[in-house]
Amino acid sequence: MEPAQALRADARHNRVRILEAAREAFATRGLDVPMAAIARRAGIGVATLYRRFPSRESLITEVFGDELATCASVVDEALADPDPWRGFCSAIEKVCTMQVADRGFTDAFLTAFPDAIDYERTRVRAEQGFAEVTRRAKAAGRLRADFDLADLTLLLKANCGVATGTSEAAAAGSRRLVAYLLQSFRAEHAEPLPPAPPLTLDFLYGSATVR
Amino acid sequence: MEPAQALRADARHNRVRILEAAREAFATRGLDVPMAAIARRAGIGVATLYRRFPSRESLITEVFGDELATCASVVDEALADPDPWRGFCSAIEKVCTMQVADRGFTDAFLTAFPDAIDYERTRVRAEQGFAEVTRRAKAAGRLRADFDLADLTLLLKANCGVATGTSEAAAAGSRRLVAYLLQSFRAEHAEPLPPAPPLTLDFLYGSATVR
DNA sequence: AGCTAAGCGGATGGGGTCGTCCATTTACGT
DNA sequence: ACGTAAATGGACGACCCCATCCGCTTAGCT
């Protein structure tokens, strides 16, 4: 993942400064913050930034690799919870909180990364873990049987819509939305639903691609 | 609203072509489609566009005035329905469908218009009408008592998040989200919720302002 | 038909971002 | 201490978008 071995000491140092700056910048200004702004915040020149990360995408991938890993660990925690339903709920709540806190993270979920292998690998791992959480929660009779994995995407995208701005109000909105939806996800009193959207790429990512 | 009287015939003609082109462009490409693209689609020069609508905002206001009026009439239909709950549900379903069909409409809901009076007036009218729908649905014992008007905004914003792209999948997602939420809104089996977000401006509009 | 003001659209300047090039600086092995 | 290759950063050209200016065209009245 990191060919950062052969780098000279100063280059290695700058590399982490770039990543810190990018994380901050993405979090507060979203994914399309100018590259120059990131460079300035890191206290380096634009050229250095471009040499280290040839495309904006590679930078994003690197930055959100960590946060995606956090997602995966959230799923692992959910799997470790003896109560499948509680695990299910807290996993969703945690991820949604992360989304609200970080605007770039929100965007990253909506954006297609044609060739970010590591990224995609972790994502798939988290997804499969969550599928297992789902399976258990259904088996325990707490999660409605017609819950579809696409409903997770649905919830995340809905949460994205609520998470505009980083204000406290957005956080409150997100909490409430999640509470509403979790209530609907419960097996008790479940009523028929329209079919889940197919989990195609253009639903996952809208039609957005990073430039 | 329309000082289009004193215009020469050709100018009047071009004005409607601009509006048509703008409606299409906003619907398919979102609110920040280049002005030049609108002009080209309308088959006129940029200058003409700017003379007729000095700011992008004035154009948006004009274009979405109609659609907002449709919203208001949707609310009126809901008020006319003898069954308050059915009115409540169908109003929400209709507006959400509109949002999915028109990307610009979605954006318009998220964007602040500091001085679009007509626009704002209609919006307030629709909002008050919906408040009445809400009151009746609660009185009929169908809508949960702790439903807050901010929950409508919450739902609309959530729906915006789902409505990226104009694909059929987005429509299916929206329908399912709405079904989930309407189920949670029902009075029966309602459970405690975290507090509703305050209906402040920065929640309504994120921190977005049209440029 | 002819006049005039309204209307038109291309060209243009100003601002902003992207991504590269190259002269200069700096780390690090000897 | 010194030489070399790695690393740096500012300047630059290309592109895109906004919004205005100005010389030309045309509708509509008499």
Short mmCIF file of C-alpha atoms (C1' of nucleotides) in Angstrom, two decimals:
data_model
loop_
_atom_site.label_atom_id
_atom_site.label_comp_id
_atom_site.label_asym_id
_atom_site.label_seq_id
_atom_site.Cartn_x
_atom_site.Cartn_y
_atom_site.Cartn_z
CA MET A 1 0.00 0.00 0.00
CA GLU A 2 2.82 2.41 0.82
CA PRO A 3 5.85 2.58 -1.42
CA ALA A 4 7.05 5.22 1.00
CA GLN A 5 10.22 3.33 1.83
CA ALA A 6 12.58 4.65 -0.78
CA LEU A 7 11.67 8.24 0.03
CA ARG A 8 14.16 10.59 1.49
CA ALA A 9 13.56 11.73 5.05
CA ASP A 10 12.26 15.18 4.15
CA ALA A 11 10.01 13.75 1.48
CA ARG A 12 8.56 11.26 3.93
CA HIS A 13 7.96 14.08 6.36
CA ASN A 14 6.22 16.19 3.76
CA ARG A 15 4.13 13.25 2.74
CA VAL A 16 2.47 13.03 6.13
CA ARG A 17 2.03 16.80 6.23
CA ILE A 18 0.21 16.56 2.92
CA LEU A 19 -2.04 13.82 4.19
CA GLU A 20 -2.89 15.75 7.35
CA ALA A 21 -3.62 18.89 5.38
CA ALA A 22 -5.71 16.99 2.87
CA ARG A 23 -7.71 15.29 5.58
CA GLU A 24 -8.53 18.63 7.18
CA ALA A 25 -9.28 20.27 3.87
CA PHE A 26 -11.53 17.48 2.64
CA ALA A 27 -13.35 17.38 5.96
CA THR A 28 -14.20 21.05 6.03
CA ARG A 29 -14.47 21.98 2.36
CA GLY A 30 -15.45 18.79 0.61
CA LEU A 31 -13.71 16.75 -2.03
CA ASP A 32 -13.33 19.46 -4.62
CA VAL A 33 -11.18 21.76 -2.56
CA PRO A 34 -8.45 23.18 -4.84
CA MET A 35 -5.19 21.27 -4.82
CA ALA A 36 -3.40 24.56 -4.22
CA ALA A 37 -5.32 25.06 -0.98
CA ILE A 38 -4.17 21.69 0.29
CA ALA A 39 -0.60 22.49 -0.65
CA ARG A 40 -0.74 25.85 1.08
CA ARG A 41 -2.20 24.33 4.22
CA ALA A 42 0.58 21.75 4.21
CA GLY A 43 3.15 24.50 3.78
CA ILE A 44 4.55 23.08 0.58
CA GLY A 45 4.45 23.85 -3.14
CA VAL A 46 1.88 22.54 -5.56
CA ALA A 47 4.47 20.62 -7.52
CA THR A 48 5.41 18.57 -4.48
CA LEU A 49 1.82 17.65 -3.95
CA TYR A 50 1.42 16.56 -7.55
CA ARG A 51 4.65 14.59 -7.50
CA ARG A 52 3.57 12.64 -4.45
CA PHE A 53 -0.01 12.17 -5.58
CA PRO A 54 -0.28 12.39 -9.35
CA SER A 55 -4.03 12.60 -9.33
CA ARG A 56 -6.54 14.03 -6.92
CA GLU A 57 -8.05 10.59 -6.79
CA SER A 58 -4.91 8.95 -5.47
CA LEU A 59 -4.82 11.51 -2.68
CA ILE A 60 -8.44 10.91 -1.81
CA THR A 61 -7.94 7.18 -1.85
CA GLU A 62 -5.01 7.44 0.52
CA VAL A 63 -6.77 9.83 2.89
CA PHE A 64 -10.00 7.91 3.11
CA GLY A 65 -8.33 4.55 3.25
CA ASP A 66 -7.94 5.15 6.98
CA GLU A 67 -11.48 6.27 7.53
CA LEU A 68 -12.78 3.41 5.51
CA ALA A 69 -10.73 1.11 7.70
CA THR A 70 -12.51 2.68 10.66
CA CYS A 71 -15.78 1.75 9.02
CA ALA A 72 -14.60 -1.79 8.66
CA SER A 73 -13.67 -1.90 12.32
CA VAL A 74 -17.09 -0.52 13.21
CA VAL A 75 -18.54 -3.48 11.39
CA ASP A 76 -16.21 -5.80 13.27
CA GLU A 77 -17.43 -4.37 16.55
CA ALA A 78 -20.97 -4.99 15.43
CA LEU A 79 -20.08 -8.58 14.65
CA ALA A 80 -18.55 -8.96 18.10
CA ASP A 81 -21.69 -7.73 19.84
CA PRO A 82 -23.63 -10.64 21.36
CA ASP A 83 -26.89 -8.83 20.60
CA PRO A 84 -27.16 -8.76 16.78
CA TRP A 85 -29.76 -6.04 16.72
CA ARG A 86 -27.80 -3.77 19.01
CA GLY A 87 -24.75 -4.39 16.83
CA PHE A 88 -26.72 -3.55 13.73
CA CYS A 89 -28.04 -0.31 15.18
CA SER A 90 -24.81 0.92 16.67
CA ALA A 91 -22.87 0.22 13.48
CA ILE A 92 -25.30 2.34 11.51
CA GLU A 93 -25.31 5.08 14.09
CA LYS A 94 -21.53 5.25 14.22
CA VAL A 95 -21.03 5.40 10.48
CA CYS A 96 -23.68 8.06 10.10
CA THR A 97 -22.03 10.12 12.80
CA MET A 98 -18.76 9.88 10.91
CA GLN A 99 -20.49 11.01 7.76
CA VAL A 100 -21.87 14.09 9.41
CA ALA A 101 -18.56 14.99 11.00
CA ASP A 102 -16.61 14.85 7.78
CA ARG A 103 -17.88 16.42 4.64
CA GLY A 104 -15.25 14.79 2.47
CA PHE A 105 -16.16 11.38 3.81
CA THR A 106 -19.71 12.05 2.78
CA ASP A 107 -18.66 12.97 -0.72
CA ALA A 108 -16.33 10.01 -0.96
CA PHE A 109 -19.24 7.66 -0.47
CA LEU A 110 -21.00 9.19 -3.43
CA THR A 111 -18.09 9.23 -5.79
CA ALA A 112 -16.87 6.53 -8.09
CA PHE A 113 -13.23 5.55 -7.97
CA PRO A 114 -12.67 3.51 -11.11
CA ASP A 115 -9.34 2.10 -10.01
CA ALA A 116 -8.76 2.40 -6.30
CA ILE A 117 -8.09 -1.22 -5.53
CA ASP A 118 -7.23 -1.07 -1.84
CA TYR A 119 -10.08 1.26 -1.25
CA GLU A 120 -12.47 -1.05 -3.00
CA ARG A 121 -11.13 -4.09 -1.23
CA THR A 122 -11.76 -2.62 2.21
CA ARG A 123 -15.14 -1.45 1.12
CA VAL A 124 -16.11 -4.92 0.03
CA ARG A 125 -14.82 -6.36 3.29
CA ALA A 126 -16.93 -3.93 5.31
CA GLU A 127 -19.88 -4.68 3.10
CA GLN A 128 -19.60 -8.40 3.58
CA GLY A 129 -19.19 -7.98 7.31
CA PHE A 130 -22.31 -5.88 7.39
CA ALA A 131 -24.15 -8.49 5.37
CA GLU A 132 -23.31 -10.94 8.11
CA VAL A 133 -24.54 -8.51 10.78
CA THR A 134 -27.74 -8.21 8.79
CA ARG A 135 -28.13 -11.96 8.49
CA ARG A 136 -27.77 -12.44 12.24
CA ALA A 137 -30.16 -9.65 13.09
CA LYS A 138 -32.73 -11.22 10.81
CA ALA A 139 -32.11 -14.65 12.32
CA ALA A 140 -32.68 -13.18 15.77
CA GLY A 141 -36.05 -11.98 14.55
CA ARG A 142 -35.29 -8.36 15.22
CA LEU A 143 -34.56 -7.09 11.71
CA ARG A 144 -37.36 -7.25 9.17
CA ALA A 145 -36.94 -10.06 6.66
CA ASP A 146 -37.28 -7.86 3.61
CA PHE A 147 -34.41 -5.62 4.63
CA ASP A 148 -32.14 -5.47 1.63
CA LEU A 149 -28.45 -4.70 1.59
CA ALA A 150 -29.26 -1.86 -0.78
CA ASP A 151 -31.17 -0.32 2.12
CA LEU A 152 -27.86 0.40 3.78
CA THR A 153 -26.76 2.38 0.76
CA LEU A 154 -30.12 4.04 0.78
CA LEU A 155 -29.69 5.10 4.37
CA LEU A 156 -26.16 6.31 3.82
CA LYS A 157 -27.15 8.38 0.84
CA ALA A 158 -30.12 9.79 2.71
CA ASN A 159 -27.82 10.67 5.55
CA CYS A 160 -25.51 12.40 3.10
CA GLY A 161 -28.36 14.61 2.06
CA VAL A 162 -28.95 15.59 5.66
CA ALA A 163 -25.27 16.09 6.36
CA THR A 164 -24.80 19.30 4.42
CA GLY A 165 -22.78 21.73 6.44
CA THR A 166 -21.01 20.69 9.58
CA SER A 167 -23.42 22.43 11.90
CA GLU A 168 -24.85 21.01 15.08
CA ALA A 169 -28.25 21.06 13.41
CA ALA A 170 -27.04 18.62 10.79
CA ALA A 171 -25.91 16.25 13.51
CA ALA A 172 -29.28 16.47 15.22
CA GLY A 173 -31.02 15.88 11.91
CA SER A 174 -28.90 12.85 11.21
CA ARG A 175 -29.59 11.35 14.63
CA ARG A 176 -33.28 11.77 14.14
CA LEU A 177 -33.31 10.39 10.62
CA VAL A 178 -31.39 7.34 11.74
CA ALA A 179 -33.76 6.82 14.64
CA TYR A 180 -36.75 6.99 12.31
CA LEU A 181 -35.22 4.52 9.90
CA LEU A 182 -34.02 2.07 12.52
CA GLN A 183 -37.54 2.00 13.83
CA SER A 184 -38.79 1.08 10.37
CA PHE A 185 -36.16 -1.60 10.04
CA ARG A 186 -37.49 -3.51 13.04
CA ALA A 187 -39.25 -6.76 12.33
CA GLU A 188 -42.22 -5.97 14.57
CA HIS A 189 -45.08 -4.23 12.82
CA ALA A 190 -43.25 -4.35 9.50
CA GLU A 191 -45.45 -3.54 6.55
CA PRO A 192 -45.02 -4.24 2.84
CA LEU A 193 -42.60 -2.00 0.97
CA PRO A 194 -41.91 -1.05 -2.61
CA PRO A 195 -39.00 -3.08 -4.01
CA ALA A 196 -35.45 -2.17 -3.08
CA PRO A 197 -33.43 -0.39 -5.73
CA PRO A 198 -31.04 -2.65 -7.60
CA LEU A 199 -27.51 -2.27 -6.29
CA THR A 200 -26.12 -1.10 -9.60
CA LEU A 201 -23.15 1.19 -9.90
CA ASP A 202 -25.11 4.18 -10.99
CA PHE A 203 -27.26 3.94 -7.90
CA LEU A 204 -24.29 3.49 -5.62
CA TYR A 205 -22.47 6.42 -7.03
CA GLY A 206 -25.07 8.55 -8.74
CA SER A 207 -23.46 9.52 -12.00
CA ALA A 208 -20.65 11.35 -10.27
CA THR A 209 -17.05 10.66 -11.07
CA VAL A 210 -14.14 12.50 -9.64
CA ARG A 211 -12.53 14.66 -12.24
CA MET B 1 -44.19 38.82 -11.32
CA GLU B 2 -43.73 39.18 -15.05
CA PRO B 3 -42.82 42.57 -16.46
CA ALA B 4 -42.82 40.82 -19.82
CA GLN B 5 -45.43 43.15 -21.27
CA ALA B 6 -43.28 45.91 -22.68
CA LEU B 7 -41.05 43.43 -24.47
CA ARG B 8 -40.87 43.29 -28.21
CA ALA B 9 -42.30 40.18 -29.85
CA ASP B 10 -38.96 38.57 -30.61
CA ALA B 11 -37.70 39.30 -27.14
CA ARG B 12 -40.77 37.73 -25.61
CA HIS B 13 -40.28 34.71 -27.81
CA ASN B 14 -36.65 34.38 -26.79
CA ARG B 15 -37.59 34.75 -23.17
CA VAL B 16 -39.65 31.61 -23.21
CA ARG B 17 -36.96 29.78 -25.13
CA ILE B 18 -34.51 30.74 -22.42
CA LEU B 19 -36.82 29.49 -19.73
CA GLU B 20 -37.37 26.19 -21.51
CA ALA B 21 -33.68 25.71 -22.07
CA ALA B 22 -32.90 26.62 -18.49
CA ARG B 23 -35.48 24.23 -17.14
CA GLU B 24 -34.01 21.38 -19.15
CA ALA B 25 -30.46 22.30 -18.29
CA PHE B 26 -31.14 22.63 -14.58
CA ALA B 27 -33.06 19.37 -14.56
CA THR B 28 -30.33 17.35 -16.17
CA ARG B 29 -27.14 19.07 -15.08
CA GLY B 30 -27.99 20.72 -11.81
CA LEU B 31 -28.07 24.33 -10.77
CA ASP B 32 -24.48 25.20 -11.60
CA VAL B 33 -24.72 24.47 -15.28
CA PRO B 34 -22.76 27.18 -17.14
CA MET B 35 -24.82 30.13 -18.31
CA ALA B 36 -23.29 29.71 -21.75
CA ALA B 37 -24.68 26.19 -21.98
CA ILE B 38 -28.16 27.47 -21.30
CA ALA B 39 -27.74 30.18 -23.92
CA ARG B 40 -26.48 27.71 -26.49
CA ARG B 41 -29.34 25.32 -25.82
CA ALA B 42 -31.77 28.20 -26.25
CA GLY B 43 -30.07 29.15 -29.51
CA ILE B 44 -29.25 32.68 -28.38
CA GLY B 45 -26.20 34.64 -27.30
CA VAL B 46 -24.97 34.90 -23.75
CA ALA B 47 -25.61 38.61 -23.66
CA THR B 48 -29.29 38.13 -24.33
CA LEU B 49 -29.52 35.71 -21.47
CA TYR B 50 -27.82 38.14 -19.12
CA ARG B 51 -29.96 41.07 -20.27
CA ARG B 52 -33.13 39.15 -19.55
CA PHE B 53 -31.91 37.61 -16.29
CA PRO B 54 -29.17 39.71 -14.76
CA SER B 55 -28.18 37.07 -12.27
CA ARG B 56 -28.24 33.32 -12.30
CA GLU B 57 -30.39 33.52 -9.22
CA SER B 58 -33.13 35.48 -10.97
CA LEU B 59 -33.24 32.81 -13.65
CA ILE B 60 -33.46 30.03 -11.10
CA THR B 61 -36.17 31.86 -9.22
CA GLU B 62 -38.22 32.26 -12.36
CA VAL B 63 -37.76 28.67 -13.49
CA PHE B 64 -38.57 27.12 -10.15
CA GLY B 65 -41.37 29.48 -9.37
CA ASP B 66 -43.60 27.23 -11.45
CA GLU B 67 -42.43 24.04 -9.88
CA LEU B 68 -42.77 25.53 -6.45
CA ALA B 69 -46.31 26.49 -7.34
CA THR B 70 -46.87 22.85 -8.20
CA CYS B 71 -45.67 22.00 -4.72
CA ALA B 72 -48.16 24.42 -3.26
CA SER B 73 -50.95 22.86 -5.27
CA VAL B 74 -49.89 19.43 -4.07
CA VAL B 75 -50.36 20.71 -0.55
CA ASP B 76 -53.76 22.07 -1.50
CA GLU B 77 -54.77 18.66 -2.83
CA ALA B 78 -53.67 17.17 0.46
CA LEU B 79 -55.83 19.65 2.33
CA ALA B 80 -58.77 18.75 0.12
CA ASP B 81 -58.46 15.04 0.87
CA PRO B 82 -61.11 13.91 3.36
CA ASP B 83 -58.63 11.43 4.82
CA PRO B 84 -55.91 13.53 6.47
CA TRP B 85 -53.39 10.70 6.64
CA ARG B 86 -53.83 9.78 3.01
CA GLY B 87 -53.41 13.45 2.14
CA PHE B 88 -50.26 13.66 4.22
CA CYS B 89 -48.73 10.59 2.59
CA SER B 90 -49.59 11.44 -0.97
CA ALA B 91 -48.30 14.99 -0.63
CA ILE B 92 -44.96 13.70 0.54
CA GLU B 93 -44.83 11.05 -2.13
CA LYS B 94 -45.60 13.51 -4.89
CA VAL B 95 -43.03 16.07 -3.86
CA CYS B 96 -40.36 13.43 -3.47
CA THR B 97 -41.11 12.13 -6.93
CA MET B 98 -40.69 15.62 -8.30
CA GLN B 99 -37.38 15.94 -6.55
CA VAL B 100 -36.06 12.76 -8.08
CA ALA B 101 -37.22 13.71 -11.55
CA ASP B 102 -35.48 17.06 -11.54
CA ARG B 103 -31.97 17.48 -10.35
CA GLY B 104 -32.19 21.24 -10.34
CA PHE B 105 -35.29 21.13 -8.20
CA THR B 106 -33.36 19.10 -5.70
CA ASP B 107 -30.56 21.61 -5.62
CA ALA B 108 -32.96 24.50 -5.38
CA PHE B 109 -34.29 23.14 -2.11
CA LEU B 110 -30.82 23.16 -0.67
CA THR B 111 -29.83 26.59 -1.78
CA ALA B 112 -30.42 29.89 -0.11
CA PHE B 113 -31.97 32.70 -2.09
CA PRO B 114 -31.39 35.81 -0.04
CA ASP B 115 -33.87 37.95 -1.93
CA ALA B 116 -36.30 35.94 -3.98
CA ILE B 117 -39.51 37.32 -2.58
CA ASP B 118 -42.10 35.57 -4.70
CA TYR B 119 -40.24 32.36 -4.37
CA GLU B 120 -40.12 32.71 -0.62
CA ARG B 121 -43.74 33.73 -0.38
CA THR B 122 -44.95 30.61 -2.19
CA ARG B 123 -42.63 28.50 -0.12
CA VAL B 124 -44.09 29.86 3.09
CA ARG B 125 -47.59 29.31 1.78
CA ALA B 126 -46.83 25.68 0.99
CA GLU B 127 -45.20 25.29 4.35
CA GLN B 128 -48.18 26.65 6.23
CA GLY B 129 -50.51 24.48 4.22
CA PHE B 130 -48.46 21.48 5.08
CA ALA B 131 -48.49 22.45 8.73
CA GLU B 132 -52.26 22.31 8.56
CA VAL B 133 -52.15 18.89 6.89
CA THR B 134 -49.89 17.78 9.70
CA ARG B 135 -52.21 19.14 12.37
CA ARG B 136 -55.18 17.30 10.93
CA ALA B 137 -53.30 14.04 10.55
CA LYS B 138 -52.29 14.25 14.18
CA ALA B 139 -55.83 15.10 15.25
CA ALA B 140 -57.06 12.04 13.38
CA GLY B 141 -54.67 9.98 15.46
CA ARG B 142 -52.76 8.69 12.47
CA LEU B 143 -49.62 10.84 12.58
CA ARG B 144 -47.38 10.52 15.62
CA ALA B 145 -47.69 13.43 18.03
CA ASP B 146 -43.98 14.21 18.13
CA PHE B 147 -43.76 14.70 14.37
CA ASP B 148 -42.08 18.02 13.91
CA LEU B 149 -42.30 20.31 10.90
CA ALA B 150 -38.53 20.06 10.69
CA ASP B 151 -39.06 16.39 9.92
CA LEU B 152 -40.43 17.38 6.54
CA THR B 153 -37.22 19.20 5.77
CA LEU B 154 -35.34 16.24 7.08
CA LEU B 155 -37.18 13.94 4.72
CA LEU B 156 -36.71 16.25 1.76
CA LYS B 157 -33.01 16.56 2.37
CA ALA B 158 -32.68 12.83 2.84
CA ASN B 159 -34.53 12.34 -0.40
CA CYS B 160 -32.14 14.75 -2.08
CA GLY B 161 -29.28 12.56 -1.03
CA VAL B 162 -30.97 9.57 -2.63
CA ALA B 163 -31.89 11.49 -5.76
CA THR B 164 -28.42 11.74 -7.26
CA GLY B 165 -28.56 10.97 -10.93
CA THR B 166 -31.83 10.67 -12.78
CA SER B 167 -31.70 6.93 -13.10
CA GLU B 168 -34.58 4.57 -12.50
CA ALA B 169 -32.65 3.20 -9.53
CA ALA B 170 -32.80 6.60 -7.85
CA ALA B 171 -36.56 6.64 -8.26
CA ALA B 172 -36.87 3.19 -6.75
CA GLY B 173 -34.62 4.22 -3.88
CA SER B 174 -36.69 7.30 -3.23
CA ARG B 175 -39.94 5.34 -3.19
CA ARG B 176 -38.52 2.90 -0.72
CA LEU B 177 -37.04 5.58 1.53
CA VAL B 178 -40.34 7.40 1.62
CA ALA B 179 -42.19 4.20 2.43
CA TYR B 180 -39.82 3.50 5.30
CA LEU B 181 -40.20 6.98 6.70
CA LEU B 182 -43.95 7.16 6.31
CA GLN B 183 -44.15 3.96 8.28
CA SER B 184 -42.12 5.58 11.07
CA PHE B 185 -44.34 8.61 11.02
CA ARG B 186 -47.42 6.61 11.91
CA ALA B 187 -48.83 7.09 15.37
CA GLU B 188 -49.17 3.38 16.08
CA HIS B 189 -46.14 1.78 17.68
CA ALA B 190 -44.33 5.13 17.79
CA GLU B 191 -41.26 5.08 20.00
CA PRO B 192 -39.27 7.88 21.57
CA LEU B 193 -36.97 9.82 19.26
CA PRO B 194 -33.99 12.10 19.62
CA PRO B 195 -35.05 15.76 19.41
CA ALA B 196 -35.84 17.30 16.05
CA PRO B 197 -33.21 19.61 14.64
CA PRO B 198 -34.01 23.30 15.12
CA LEU B 199 -35.43 24.80 11.95
CA THR B 200 -32.63 27.31 11.59
CA LEU B 201 -31.50 28.67 8.27
CA ASP B 202 -28.25 26.79 8.22
CA PHE B 203 -30.08 23.52 8.62
CA LEU B 204 -32.61 24.39 5.95
CA TYR B 205 -29.99 25.39 3.47
CA GLY B 206 -26.78 23.80 4.64
CA SER B 207 -24.22 26.50 4.21
CA ALA B 208 -24.82 26.72 0.50
CA THR B 209 -25.49 29.99 -1.24
CA VAL B 210 -25.85 30.47 -4.93
CA ARG B 211 -22.88 32.31 -6.32
"C1'" DA C 1 -40.58 52.53 -47.43
"C1'" DG C 2 -38.07 54.57 -43.80
"C1'" DC C 3 -36.84 55.71 -39.15
"C1'" DT C 4 -35.63 54.61 -34.48
"C1'" DA C 5 -35.18 52.35 -30.41
"C1'" DA C 6 -35.16 47.78 -28.79
"C1'" DG C 7 -32.84 43.68 -29.29
"C1'" DC C 8 -29.04 40.83 -30.57
"C1'" DG C 9 -24.59 38.03 -30.20
"C1'" DG C 10 -19.68 37.64 -30.53
"C1'" DA C 11 -15.61 39.29 -28.61
"C1'" DT C 12 -13.33 40.42 -24.55
"C1'" DG C 13 -11.23 41.13 -19.88
"C1'" DG C 14 -10.99 39.25 -15.27
"C1'" DG C 15 -10.75 35.54 -12.07
"C1'" DG C 16 -9.90 30.82 -10.88
"C1'" DT C 17 -8.11 25.95 -11.18
"C1'" DC C 18 -5.29 22.35 -13.20
"C1'" DG C 19 -1.07 20.19 -13.93
"C1'" DT C 20 3.86 20.73 -15.79
"C1'" DC C 21 8.53 22.58 -16.30
"C1'" DC C 22 12.85 23.92 -14.59
"C1'" DA C 23 16.24 26.40 -11.91
"C1'" DT C 24 17.45 26.07 -7.14
"C1'" DT C 25 18.00 23.85 -2.72
"C1'" DT C 26 18.81 19.98 0.37
"C1'" DA C 27 19.68 15.29 2.23
"C1'" DC C 28 22.87 11.79 2.67
"C1'" DG C 29 26.64 8.46 1.29
"C1'" DT C 30 31.61 8.70 0.87
"C1'" DA D 1 33.74 18.49 3.31
"C1'" DC D 2 31.85 17.45 -0.94
"C1'" DG D 3 29.35 15.72 -4.93
"C1'" DT D 4 25.25 13.87 -6.71
"C1'" DA D 5 20.73 12.64 -7.16
"C1'" DA D 6 16.51 13.41 -4.97
"C1'" DA D 7 13.33 16.87 -3.71
"C1'" DT D 8 11.38 21.39 -3.82
"C1'" DG D 9 8.32 25.42 -5.13
"C1'" DG D 10 7.10 29.24 -7.90
"C1'" DA D 11 6.04 30.51 -12.41
"C1'" DC D 12 3.59 29.40 -16.47
"C1'" DG D 13 0.37 27.98 -20.30
"C1'" DA D 14 -4.07 25.89 -21.09
"C1'" DC D 15 -8.74 25.78 -20.08
"C1'" DC D 16 -13.28 27.15 -18.26
"C1'" DC D 17 -16.61 30.24 -16.56
"C1'" DC D 18 -18.61 34.79 -15.49
"C1'" DA D 19 -20.35 39.13 -16.93
"C1'" DT D 20 -19.93 43.36 -19.72
"C1'" DC D 21 -19.23 46.17 -23.86
"C1'" DC D 22 -20.22 47.55 -28.44
"C1'" DG D 23 -21.13 47.43 -33.34
"C1'" DC D 24 -24.75 45.27 -36.11
"C1'" DT D 25 -29.70 43.71 -36.96
"C1'" DT D 26 -34.57 43.86 -36.76
"C1'" DA D 27 -39.36 44.74 -35.14
"C1'" DG D 28 -42.91 47.82 -35.25
"C1'" DC D 29 -44.77 52.41 -35.87
"C1'" DT D 30 -45.91 56.18 -39.22
#
